Amino acid sequence: MKRVRIKSIYVRMILSMSILIMLPIIFSAVMGYHANDRIVEKVNKTNHILLSHFKKSTDDILDEMTRLRMKTINNNRLIQMIGFSYPLSSEERWSINNFVEELNQYTFGYDYLYEYYIYIESMESIVGARNFRSTEDFYIFDLKSDNYTYLSWLDLLKRRHNRYFVEDHKLIYITTLPIYSGRDLKGNVYQSIDTERVLAMSIVNDTELSGDFFVLSQNNAILYRSKYFDTTLDFKGFNFGDTNNMLYTNSDGKAYYIAFDESDVSRFKYVYAISKDELDLESKRFSLILLLGMLIYLLLGIVVGYLTIRGNYRPISKIINRLNKNKVSGVNEFEVIDESIKLLLSDYNDALNLISKQDQVYHKEYLKKRLSGSDNIHEPKSNTFLYDHFLVGIIIINEIDASIFNQQNNELVQFVIQNIWNECLLHMGTIHLVEYKQLLVGIVNYESLKGNEDYARIIDGLKQGLGYMDDELGLSLTLVLSEAHANKETISIAYEEAVEILDFKYILGEVDIIEYTSIKSRLKSNKTLGLDEVEIKLKKWLKKGDVQHAIKEVDLLFDQCFKTDTISPRQVRLFLMQLNGMLIRLFDYLNVHMEDEIFDKLNWFDDKLHHHSYLQVKNDVIDMIQLLGTINKDTTNEFIIGIHHYIKSKYMNPNLNISIIGDEFGMNPFYISKLYKEEFGEGILETIMNIRIHEAKKLLRDYNVETVARKVGYSNVRSFTRGFKKVTNTTPGKFKKDNQ
């Protein structure tokens, strides 16, 4: 055996420490050599992050402005106002004032909205968020732009539009109202957005920028831009290509690094540009800093290496000397060889585990390619599938017992599902699980010798596994299953079948298995579900304040429309869209303002079928009907109380009657009288008389009958006496005499 020598250990320690010190130094030198490439790569990533934030913020603002225009154009009051003409009735003026208030609410809080108004051709007027004026008055007192004469501005408003343009740092949209007759223009919505405010809101706060942002039109014309640096670029005729980062040389010879992206809500392009000269300077600074760091590291490495060798060499030399004294033949390397063999065995076991994990990864990738229908599939050496028939199922987890399973540990859940089903299928077939497109997919591979009999046995085995997992493990699943297919090349078709019927889970609820073979005939059902008659009944009950009858109508509607044995997901989506439109019209009919939370809740179809079942939709609709009834009732109560206060403040007016009150509040006087009587139990005229007589009793102590009659709103003593006697069963004179 070779003797272990102290000097050889000492030399090897010095060499090892030297190599450890030199490797980072060599790496730093290589990094310094490629510093410019690294900086460019870093800058490209930073540019992309900044541009992504800029794009999202700007897209959000443009989307808000589009929604504002659409909300305005579809406003029922505006649709009515388009037909108004001078002279205006009191009801028409009341409607215009209400619309101005709504427009003010629509535009409140948008700091970047510079101007917003509607031109109505029939009245030759402008409706703004603060007032309603003729075009001449609006031009003189309210128009912010100085770029137009009155005639050129009016000519702009009288033409048809559906476009945008930029003017004095303002992005301007003009949209013609969609309600028109023939070629006669009815009006335009004018929206002006302050691009400087948009830029300020869209750029990441507290970020040190090195370049400028640009917003381009579809033909690469610059609509607006930031002006942090003197970045003079002209993108006309430039082809951005498929990459997000590129080096671009401008017509003046200057080079720029360009990051760009396209808007998701418009045809705009977003660009962020940095001068290449700035990056070259940064590269030089980085190289100097790297060189300085390398020198410091070298000095520290020498010191640390010296201290390490000095601290470790002495105890090692003492151990070897002591072993040499105990063993006559000297220290041999047998123990070292033995430990090396043990280490090799450990590495071998680790390698086997690694190979096993790699096989699992390759297996899952193979399954995913089969599900996608890829043409580039390499068959594994070992047979993945043992049989000739296939079913593809999408597994939906309805409920999971948190005391048994950790929901974050998907591998454990998949392991349990796969093993239980394989136990239940036994020799009939096997199941392979894989996560594909955020869905848990199972591929059932089975032998089919007797056709439908084998298929039925497979279904029974799957149901048995579902029952066991639900009863024993608290794991409730639904399996959405395709038809049977006879070769592995059609696995992708089977997957598409399962996806096609996935929405039936919403209709059928938490069933065990949804089979394509049993419901495929319902996929093409196009029968529509009419809601016109229901809408008329709901308007009737809600107008009366009878919420219970309205809820009964909703119950009846769902019982008639949702028949789980016949309805299809397509019909459900159409029904939800009709239901959404009906509820919006109910809000408008009852003049109830929709808050953002209510508006978002109505957009069911934007998220497709996101409820767990149609019962949840039904409960949400009932909640909305109850909300409508409550708001309508509260609004009516406040309105009637306002009329009562008005009567108490105006009873001295001898001409006060129902017609004057109706004109004051802009509503039909008989309808007001009906609502008032329902609230207070007496009519408006009766209330006027009671208030007058009540006040007259106080005044008769100090004034004569004729003076009191005049003060409380009677034009003559005879009418006063008749009303006084009707209320008090005595005359004013006798009452005055009895209370002296």
XYZ file of C-alpha atoms in Angstrom:
740
model
C 0.000 0.000 0.000
C 1.181 3.480 -0.853
C 2.153 5.521 2.170
C 0.315 8.823 2.763
C 2.779 11.709 2.986
C 2.252 15.036 4.748
C 4.125 17.075 2.138
C 1.964 15.755 -0.700
C -1.184 16.785 1.202
C 0.288 20.251 1.783
C 1.133 20.689 -1.917
C -2.306 19.485 -3.029
C -4.026 21.889 -0.640
C -2.059 24.821 -2.055
C -2.891 23.783 -5.638
C -6.576 23.337 -4.788
C -6.837 26.756 -3.154
C -5.011 28.361 -6.073
C -7.458 26.820 -8.550
C -10.434 27.951 -6.430
C -9.061 31.508 -6.397
C -8.200 31.615 -10.095
C -11.473 30.224 -11.460
C -13.643 33.245 -10.391
C -10.914 35.581 -11.673
C -10.946 33.886 -15.089
C -14.753 34.015 -15.083
C -14.693 37.746 -14.252
C -12.251 38.359 -17.101
C -14.541 36.571 -19.540
C -17.508 38.554 -18.207
C -15.576 41.791 -18.703
C -14.774 40.807 -22.270
C -18.474 40.242 -22.974
C -19.663 43.173 -20.862
C -21.286 45.010 -23.738
C -23.327 41.968 -24.789
C -24.478 41.437 -21.206
C -25.500 45.055 -20.814
C -27.412 45.008 -24.084
C -29.219 41.858 -22.958
C -30.027 43.439 -19.599
C -31.223 46.644 -21.244
C -33.451 44.696 -23.625
C -35.082 42.922 -20.694
C -35.515 46.200 -18.799
C -36.936 47.868 -21.904
C -39.438 45.082 -22.333
C -40.571 45.363 -18.682
C -40.959 49.149 -18.920
C -42.789 48.884 -22.225
C -45.108 46.152 -20.927
C -46.141 48.387 -18.011
C -46.559 51.364 -20.351
C -48.663 49.281 -22.739
C -50.919 47.905 -19.998
C -51.521 51.320 -18.411
C -52.160 53.034 -21.750
C -54.419 50.211 -22.951
C -56.404 50.431 -19.713
C -56.919 54.167 -20.242
C -57.926 53.777 -23.913
C -60.310 50.960 -22.954
C -61.888 53.138 -20.240
C -62.403 55.930 -22.771
C -63.984 53.524 -25.278
C -66.325 52.221 -22.607
C -67.206 55.802 -21.668
C -68.162 56.599 -25.288
C -70.204 53.412 -25.657
C -71.933 53.977 -22.314
C -72.847 57.505 -23.389
C -74.065 56.502 -26.856
C -76.317 53.758 -25.426
C -77.821 55.999 -22.730
C -81.623 55.993 -23.046
C -81.921 59.694 -22.202
C -79.524 60.598 -25.018
C -81.497 58.438 -27.438
C -84.627 60.405 -26.472
C -82.854 63.781 -26.652
C -81.816 63.212 -30.274
C -85.442 63.822 -31.264
C -85.918 66.996 -29.148
C -86.318 70.365 -30.846
C -87.039 73.903 -29.725
C -89.152 75.055 -28.013
C -88.467 72.474 -25.289
C -91.178 71.283 -22.916
C -90.605 71.143 -19.173
C -90.323 67.348 -19.333
C -87.678 67.597 -22.058
C -85.684 70.140 -20.035
C -85.949 67.896 -16.987
C -84.642 64.946 -19.055
C -81.724 67.034 -20.404
C -80.753 68.179 -16.884
C -80.791 64.581 -15.671
C -78.582 63.529 -18.578
C -76.100 66.333 -17.800
C -75.885 65.014 -14.210
C -75.334 61.449 -15.505
C -72.645 62.686 -17.901
C -70.949 64.465 -15.000
C -70.948 61.182 -13.059
C -69.632 59.281 -16.107
C -66.647 61.623 -16.516
C -65.854 62.216 -12.833
C -62.325 61.191 -11.812
C -60.776 60.975 -15.286
C -57.874 63.461 -14.889
C -56.636 62.750 -18.405
C -60.025 63.567 -20.034
C -59.520 67.057 -21.505
C -62.876 67.665 -23.196
C -66.047 65.591 -23.479
C -69.308 66.759 -25.008
C -72.114 65.720 -27.365
C -73.346 67.733 -30.347
C -77.097 67.277 -31.026
C -78.066 68.453 -34.505
C -81.853 68.732 -33.951
C -81.378 71.370 -31.212
C -78.126 72.834 -32.623
C -76.804 72.478 -29.071
C -73.988 70.976 -27.017
C -74.531 68.745 -23.979
C -71.510 68.778 -21.668
C -70.668 67.307 -18.281
C -71.502 70.631 -16.585
C -74.132 72.380 -18.712
C -76.375 72.450 -21.760
C -75.763 75.318 -24.210
C -76.350 76.376 -27.772
C -73.367 75.811 -30.067
C -72.591 79.562 -30.173
C -72.585 79.926 -26.371
C -70.548 76.759 -25.935
C -67.963 77.982 -28.470
C -67.644 81.348 -26.670
C -67.678 80.226 -23.034
C -66.701 76.536 -22.804
C -64.632 75.351 -25.801
C -61.025 74.829 -24.687
C -59.409 74.431 -28.105
C -58.156 77.601 -29.861
C -57.551 75.910 -33.219
C -60.974 76.518 -34.770
C -63.155 79.342 -35.949
C -66.801 78.902 -35.048
C -67.717 77.806 -38.594
C -64.825 75.340 -38.958
C -65.615 73.842 -35.547
C -69.311 73.542 -36.427
C -68.417 71.995 -39.780
C -66.349 69.359 -37.935
C -69.324 68.476 -35.719
C -71.792 68.289 -38.615
C -69.831 65.608 -40.478
C -69.963 61.841 -39.929
C -67.019 60.415 -38.010
C -65.618 57.271 -36.536
C -61.958 58.220 -36.263
C -59.231 59.721 -34.147
C -56.546 62.352 -34.690
C -53.938 64.213 -32.623
C -54.013 67.958 -32.078
C -51.895 70.011 -29.593
C -50.904 66.971 -27.494
C -54.558 65.851 -27.404
C -55.793 62.508 -28.747
C -59.261 63.239 -30.128
C -62.014 60.718 -30.870
C -65.173 61.786 -32.698
C -67.915 59.165 -32.931
C -71.172 59.689 -34.785
C -74.261 58.689 -32.819
C -75.503 55.345 -34.203
C -79.144 56.393 -34.210
C -79.970 58.114 -37.468
C -82.583 58.123 -40.204
C -81.352 57.783 -43.778
C -78.434 60.113 -44.286
C -79.524 62.739 -41.766
C -76.878 63.248 -39.068
C -78.211 63.185 -35.505
C -75.079 64.149 -33.588
C -71.472 63.396 -32.605
C -69.675 62.465 -29.377
C -66.446 64.495 -29.025
C -63.766 63.105 -26.683
C -60.358 64.741 -26.184
C -57.669 62.954 -24.122
C -54.633 64.785 -22.710
C -51.709 62.664 -23.938
C -49.242 64.318 -21.531
C -51.402 63.186 -18.590
C -51.677 59.697 -20.130
C -47.879 59.507 -20.420
C -47.439 60.656 -16.823
C -49.858 57.992 -15.581
C -48.530 55.179 -17.801
C -44.797 55.436 -17.001
C -43.492 53.455 -14.014
C -43.052 55.718 -10.993
C -39.583 56.130 -9.466
C -37.948 54.625 -12.570
C -34.766 56.164 -13.962
C -35.469 56.219 -17.688
C -32.758 56.176 -20.337
C -34.970 56.715 -23.383
C -38.342 57.883 -24.684
C -41.766 56.289 -25.185
C -43.625 56.618 -28.498
C -47.235 55.847 -29.463
C -47.566 55.126 -33.217
C -50.534 54.812 -35.532
C -51.116 51.796 -37.772
C -48.899 53.319 -40.510
C -46.119 54.150 -37.980
C -46.934 57.883 -37.731
C -46.035 59.285 -34.272
C -49.250 60.182 -32.431
C -47.542 61.364 -29.246
C -44.349 60.719 -27.312
C -42.461 61.479 -24.116
C -39.703 64.088 -24.250
C -37.193 63.088 -21.600
C -34.335 62.945 -24.126
C -33.628 64.393 -27.529
C -34.722 61.201 -29.297
C -35.413 62.227 -32.879
C -36.834 59.173 -34.628
C -38.938 58.690 -37.733
C -40.586 55.274 -38.035
C -42.390 55.738 -41.358
C -41.785 52.772 -43.641
C -39.989 50.879 -40.853
C -40.788 47.153 -40.563
C -40.733 46.116 -36.912
C -40.573 42.403 -37.722
C -41.372 39.628 -35.271
C -38.907 40.489 -32.500
C -39.528 42.861 -29.609
C -35.960 44.147 -29.353
C -33.760 45.381 -32.203
C -31.053 47.855 -33.177
C -32.391 50.642 -35.406
C -30.354 53.260 -37.289
C -32.213 56.523 -37.852
C -31.978 58.719 -40.987
C -29.527 61.018 -39.130
C -27.098 58.100 -38.595
C -27.738 57.649 -34.875
C -28.340 54.113 -33.611
C -31.058 53.188 -31.089
C -32.136 50.064 -29.276
C -35.874 49.624 -29.913
C -38.453 47.705 -27.862
C -41.989 47.638 -29.225
C -45.364 46.003 -28.693
C -48.833 46.284 -30.185
C -51.928 47.458 -28.310
C -54.516 44.864 -27.308
C -57.441 47.325 -27.512
C -56.568 49.508 -30.524
C -54.362 49.546 -33.612
C -51.659 51.592 -31.891
C -48.020 50.499 -31.503
C -45.937 51.264 -28.418
C -42.191 51.890 -28.738
C -39.433 52.518 -26.200
C -36.120 53.756 -27.685
C -32.661 54.165 -26.049
C -29.614 55.705 -27.717
C -26.788 53.229 -28.390
C -24.235 55.903 -27.341
C -25.658 55.849 -23.823
C -25.253 52.065 -23.653
C -21.635 52.229 -24.850
C -20.781 54.609 -22.002
C -22.506 52.321 -19.521
C -20.571 49.344 -20.906
C -17.240 51.098 -20.300
C -18.238 52.007 -16.752
C -19.294 48.420 -16.106
C -15.959 47.055 -17.408
C -13.979 49.369 -15.089
C -16.095 48.367 -12.096
C -15.652 44.670 -12.984
C -11.862 45.085 -13.239
C -11.705 46.813 -9.878
C -13.840 44.071 -8.314
C -11.586 41.395 -9.826
C -8.481 42.959 -8.241
C -10.148 43.237 -4.845
C -11.309 39.620 -5.105
C -7.770 38.487 -5.953
C -6.344 40.138 -2.837
C -9.086 38.719 -0.631
C -8.601 35.248 -2.187
C -4.882 35.269 -1.408
C -5.523 36.245 2.219
C -8.330 33.704 2.704
C -6.288 30.944 0.995
C -3.294 31.588 3.213
C -5.397 31.522 6.392
C -7.253 28.360 5.264
C -4.085 26.387 4.472
C -2.462 27.522 7.668
C -5.534 26.569 9.750
C -6.161 23.142 8.106
C -2.627 21.827 7.507
C -1.558 21.525 11.148
C -4.484 19.323 12.401
C -4.197 17.041 9.322
C -0.445 16.563 9.880
C -1.056 15.693 13.545
C -3.672 13.050 12.629
C -1.407 11.367 10.036
C 1.553 11.338 12.436
C -0.581 9.729 15.141
C -1.868 7.034 12.732
C 1.678 6.274 11.548
C 2.711 5.647 15.144
C -0.184 3.217 15.721
C 0.330 1.227 12.442
C 3.801 -0.272 11.885
C 3.265 -0.678 8.164
C 2.296 2.978 7.867
C -0.972 4.614 6.907
C -2.387 2.987 3.757
C -5.200 4.113 1.450
C -7.589 1.200 1.979
C -9.962 3.275 4.071
C -9.949 5.952 1.379
C -10.724 3.365 -1.332
C -13.517 1.879 0.804
C -15.109 5.286 1.286
C -14.720 6.007 -2.438
C -16.597 2.793 -3.311
C -19.395 3.733 -0.909
C -19.576 7.177 -2.485
C -19.721 5.661 -5.990
C -22.596 3.387 -4.915
C -24.445 6.383 -3.508
C -23.908 8.285 -6.763
C -25.161 5.261 -8.706
C -28.432 5.175 -6.717
C -28.847 8.918 -7.238
C -28.280 8.392 -10.964
C -30.980 5.670 -11.060
C -33.443 8.024 -9.330
C -32.549 10.752 -11.824
C -33.090 8.382 -14.774
C -36.472 7.374 -13.317
C -37.529 11.010 -13.036
C -36.338 11.697 -16.573
C -38.417 8.752 -17.832
C -41.467 10.236 -16.094
C -40.852 13.612 -17.737
C -40.405 12.002 -21.190
C -43.568 9.970 -20.612
C -45.638 13.066 -19.795
C -44.211 14.980 -22.764
C -45.122 12.050 -25.028
C -48.707 12.096 -23.679
C -48.965 15.855 -24.241
C -47.836 15.496 -27.854
C -50.445 12.795 -28.384
C -53.137 15.074 -26.950
C -52.029 17.982 -29.168
C -52.028 15.875 -32.343
C -48.412 16.787 -33.094
C -46.804 15.312 -36.220
C -43.360 15.244 -34.600
C -43.746 12.337 -32.173
C -40.917 9.914 -31.366
C -42.194 6.647 -29.967
C -40.472 5.632 -26.695
C -38.468 2.399 -26.557
C -40.833 0.847 -24.050
C -44.499 0.584 -25.036
C -46.527 3.304 -23.313
C -49.839 1.822 -24.427
C -50.514 -1.922 -24.105
C -53.968 -2.070 -25.672
C -55.711 -0.924 -28.832
C -58.599 1.293 -27.618
C -58.562 4.735 -25.982
C -60.803 7.065 -23.995
C -59.753 10.601 -23.019
C -61.268 12.189 -19.937
C -60.928 15.611 -18.299
C -60.904 15.310 -14.506
C -62.612 18.068 -12.515
C -62.063 18.242 -8.749
C -65.388 19.230 -7.131
C -64.302 18.936 -3.507
C -61.162 17.842 -1.672
C -60.614 16.928 1.983
C -57.946 19.354 3.227
C -57.191 17.115 6.221
C -56.021 14.349 3.853
C -54.690 16.256 0.840
C -52.630 19.387 0.553
C -54.223 21.211 -2.400
C -50.832 22.615 -3.358
C -49.394 19.095 -3.781
C -50.820 18.190 -7.186
C -48.465 15.239 -7.582
C -49.920 13.508 -4.509
C -53.509 13.978 -5.728
C -52.606 12.659 -9.199
C -50.751 9.699 -7.675
C -53.820 8.735 -5.614
C -56.259 9.112 -8.545
C -54.108 7.128 -10.975
C -53.391 4.250 -8.585
C -56.992 3.844 -7.393
C -58.342 3.808 -10.945
C -55.682 1.338 -12.093
C -56.641 -0.923 -9.185
C -60.316 -0.706 -10.179
C -59.609 -1.374 -13.872
C -57.320 -4.339 -13.034
C -56.513 -6.350 -16.182
C -59.125 -4.500 -18.286
C -56.902 -1.473 -18.944
C -54.714 1.293 -17.537
C -55.004 5.057 -17.109
C -52.284 7.674 -17.644
C -52.616 11.143 -16.065
C -51.010 14.341 -17.339
C -51.564 18.081 -16.827
C -52.299 19.639 -20.227
C -53.412 23.240 -20.903
C -54.188 23.756 -17.199
C -56.478 20.702 -17.191
C -55.947 17.324 -15.535
C -56.372 14.810 -18.384
C -56.623 11.040 -18.152
C -55.971 8.696 -21.114
C -57.684 5.333 -20.574
C -56.060 2.532 -22.607
C -58.082 -0.702 -22.707
C -58.559 -3.894 -24.701
C -61.795 -4.116 -26.668
C -62.684 -7.658 -27.737
C -66.436 -7.482 -27.198
C -67.082 -3.855 -28.163
C -69.796 -2.265 -26.026
C -69.443 -4.869 -23.258
C -65.784 -3.949 -22.683
C -66.664 -0.229 -22.828
C -69.382 -0.742 -20.194
C -66.934 -2.627 -17.900
C -64.429 0.227 -18.203
C -67.144 2.747 -17.261
C -68.143 0.601 -14.257
C -64.500 0.442 -13.124
C -64.123 4.213 -13.395
C -67.354 4.780 -11.438
C -66.179 2.349 -8.754
C -62.969 4.346 -8.362
C -64.910 7.635 -8.212
C -67.165 6.222 -5.485
C -64.233 4.954 -3.428
C -62.357 8.284 -3.626
C -65.469 10.220 -2.611
C -66.505 7.940 0.291
C -63.108 7.003 1.735
C -60.825 9.927 0.862
C -63.174 12.920 0.618
C -62.094 13.482 -2.996
C -65.142 14.297 -5.145
C -64.449 14.192 -8.908
C -66.341 14.551 -12.190
C -64.946 12.766 -15.275
C -65.824 14.316 -18.669
C -65.284 11.402 -21.071
C -64.870 11.180 -24.854
C -66.065 8.455 -27.197
C -63.971 5.314 -27.639
C -61.262 5.457 -30.346
C -59.457 2.542 -31.952
C -55.872 3.865 -32.349
C -53.459 6.218 -30.607
C -53.314 8.604 -33.587
C -56.892 9.707 -32.708
C -56.139 10.557 -29.054
C -56.125 14.275 -29.972
C -59.631 13.922 -31.484
C -60.821 12.215 -28.291
C -59.375 15.093 -26.247
C -61.240 17.637 -28.403
C -64.483 15.704 -27.804
C -63.963 15.892 -24.031
C -63.255 19.643 -24.239
C -66.345 20.119 -26.417
C -68.678 18.752 -23.714
C -66.791 20.269 -20.758
C -69.412 23.007 -20.386
C -72.074 20.377 -19.664
C -70.536 20.167 -16.182
C -72.159 23.539 -15.531
C -75.569 22.177 -16.520
C -75.432 18.684 -15.001
C -73.695 19.638 -11.734
C -71.548 17.269 -9.665
C -72.284 14.023 -11.535
C -69.755 11.171 -11.652
C -69.219 10.818 -15.413
C -70.340 12.941 -18.380
C -70.155 10.788 -21.525
C -69.807 12.218 -25.018
C -71.809 9.332 -26.469
C -74.922 10.199 -24.431
C -75.054 13.992 -24.992
C -73.375 14.642 -28.356
C -76.787 15.014 -30.034
C -77.446 18.119 -27.893
C -74.345 19.993 -29.015
C -75.949 21.441 -32.143
C -79.203 22.553 -30.487
C -79.960 26.148 -31.561
C -83.352 26.650 -29.960
C -83.579 30.171 -28.504
C -85.193 31.040 -25.178
C -87.423 34.134 -25.392
C -87.542 36.539 -22.448
C -89.804 39.329 -23.805
C -92.901 38.267 -21.893
C -90.937 37.752 -18.671
C -89.351 41.210 -19.011
C -92.791 42.839 -19.333
C -94.008 41.068 -16.186
C -90.856 41.992 -14.214
C -91.263 45.667 -15.179
C -94.848 45.538 -13.995
C -94.087 43.962 -10.584
C -90.939 46.035 -9.888
C -92.723 49.272 -10.799
C -95.374 48.347 -8.230
C -92.665 47.450 -5.722
C -93.867 43.823 -5.534
C -90.496 42.028 -5.328
C -92.016 38.672 -4.316
C -94.047 38.357 -7.517
C -90.945 39.357 -9.508
C -88.938 36.571 -7.819
C -91.686 34.056 -8.651
C -91.362 35.071 -12.311
C -87.594 34.380 -12.151
C -88.244 30.959 -10.546
C -90.718 30.080 -13.290
C -88.300 31.323 -15.978
C -85.459 29.061 -14.807
C -87.771 26.060 -14.333
C -88.958 26.410 -17.936
C -85.599 27.207 -19.581
C -83.136 24.978 -17.695
C -84.039 21.378 -18.366
C -80.825 19.458 -17.795
C -81.883 16.581 -20.019
C -82.304 18.754 -23.152
C -80.463 22.091 -22.898
C -76.986 22.690 -24.385
C -74.136 25.014 -23.285
C -74.702 27.125 -26.414
C -78.294 27.739 -25.334
C -77.099 28.556 -21.818
C -74.662 31.185 -23.141
C -77.368 32.745 -25.329
C -79.751 32.700 -22.381
C -77.209 34.443 -20.118
C -76.617 37.142 -22.737
C -80.389 37.703 -23.078
C -80.724 37.719 -19.284
C -77.912 40.267 -18.982
C -79.561 42.587 -21.532
C -82.915 42.248 -19.779
C -81.466 43.261 -16.387
C -79.697 46.284 -17.897
C -82.986 47.385 -19.476
C -84.738 46.949 -16.111
C -82.185 49.273 -14.480
C -82.811 51.863 -17.208
C -86.585 51.433 -16.997
C -86.559 52.094 -13.250
C -84.051 54.986 -13.680
C -81.633 53.254 -11.298
C -77.970 54.232 -11.675
C -75.673 51.196 -12.010
C -72.563 51.316 -9.838
C -69.363 49.693 -11.173
C -69.832 46.631 -8.937
C -73.328 46.031 -10.346
C -72.131 46.650 -13.913
C -69.283 44.113 -13.511
C -71.624 41.546 -11.980
C -73.921 41.743 -15.001
C -71.113 40.722 -17.399
C -71.550 36.960 -16.887
C -70.928 36.023 -20.504
C -67.476 37.735 -20.487
C -66.257 34.897 -18.255
C -68.293 32.256 -20.095
C -69.841 29.771 -17.616
C -67.919 30.641 -14.467
C -70.651 29.633 -11.989
C -70.577 26.155 -10.489
C -74.190 25.512 -11.548
C -77.189 27.213 -13.039
C -78.678 27.464 -9.523
C -75.936 29.945 -8.648
C -76.917 32.043 -11.680
C -80.541 31.875 -10.577
C -79.642 33.023 -7.045
C -77.567 35.889 -8.466
C -80.494 37.007 -10.641
C -82.842 36.907 -7.636
C -80.323 38.991 -5.645
C -80.255 41.519 -8.509
C -84.092 41.665 -8.614
C -84.198 42.237 -4.847
C -81.564 44.965 -5.199
C -83.625 46.619 -7.958
C -86.751 46.510 -5.808
C -84.938 47.967 -2.790
C -83.260 50.788 -4.747
C -86.488 51.599 -6.619
C -88.421 51.764 -3.364
C -85.791 53.923 -1.626
C -85.610 56.266 -4.637
C -89.412 56.627 -4.757
C -89.596 57.335 -0.998
C -86.964 60.087 -1.215
C -88.782 61.613 -4.207
C -92.196 61.705 -2.463
C -90.702 63.129 0.757
C -89.158 65.871 -1.376
C -92.639 66.718 -2.739
C -94.005 66.883 0.817
C -91.280 69.360 1.856
C -92.014 71.408 -1.251
C -95.730 71.662 -0.277
C -94.836 72.758 3.266
C -92.618 75.529 1.882
C -95.089 76.750 -0.818
C -98.546 76.387 0.842
C -98.905 80.236 1.015
C -99.129 80.345 -2.806
C -102.891 80.555 -3.654
C -102.201 78.944 -7.079
C -100.455 75.856 -5.653
C -101.986 72.707 -7.181
C -101.070 69.283 -8.625
C -100.169 70.677 -12.075
C -97.654 73.188 -10.665
C -96.030 70.440 -8.559
C -95.873 68.148 -11.615
C -94.134 70.868 -13.670
C -91.719 71.577 -10.833
C -90.632 67.920 -10.572
C -90.888 67.112 -14.294
C -93.387 64.260 -13.931
C -97.022 63.497 -14.737
C -99.119 65.169 -11.980
C -101.580 62.271 -11.713
C -98.737 59.765 -11.320
C -97.178 61.961 -8.610
C -100.537 62.155 -6.845
C -100.870 58.351 -6.943
C -97.376 57.801 -5.463
C -97.952 60.479 -2.823
C -101.210 58.908 -1.653
C -99.566 55.456 -1.453
C -96.831 56.930 0.774
C -98.818 59.295 3.072
C -102.361 57.885 2.875
C -103.882 61.169 1.670
C -103.932 63.104 -1.587
C -101.806 66.164 -2.417
C -104.773 68.595 -2.351
C -105.850 67.193 1.009
C -102.332 67.725 2.371
C -102.258 71.333 1.089
C -105.576 72.060 2.834
C -104.519 70.390 6.120
C -101.228 72.344 6.235
C -103.021 75.648 5.523
C -105.659 75.064 8.231
C -102.975 73.964 10.719
C -101.062 77.220 10.165
C -104.303 79.240 10.217
C -105.100 78.015 13.758
C -101.844 79.593 14.982
C -102.426 82.914 13.169
C -106.097 83.410 14.258
C -104.907 84.321 17.760
C -103.280 87.509 16.426
C -105.008 88.373 13.095
C -108.521 88.714 11.748
C -110.076 86.063 9.525
C -109.507 87.895 6.219
C -105.784 88.482 6.925
C -105.255 84.881 8.010
C -106.969 83.565 4.843
C -104.603 85.603 2.673
C -101.503 84.563 4.645
C -102.190 80.823 4.378
C -102.845 80.872 0.615
C -106.612 81.409 0.146
C -107.736 83.983 -2.414
C -111.040 84.732 -0.590
C -112.603 84.297 2.857
C -115.400 82.070 1.559
C -113.018 79.358 0.353
C -111.011 79.646 3.573
C -114.139 79.236 5.734
C -115.315 76.204 3.752
C -111.910 74.482 4.061
C -111.561 75.402 7.757
C -114.975 73.968 8.590
C -114.240 70.765 6.630
C -111.125 70.103 8.707
C -112.189 71.363 12.175
C -116.050 71.137 12.045
C -116.232 74.815 13.081
C -115.863 78.223 11.419
C -112.739 80.423 11.676
C -114.691 83.131 13.535
C -116.036 80.746 16.173
C -112.581 79.130 16.570
C -111.023 82.591 17.124
C -113.711 83.494 19.649
C -113.356 80.198 21.571
C -109.543 80.546 21.768
C -109.284 84.222 22.823
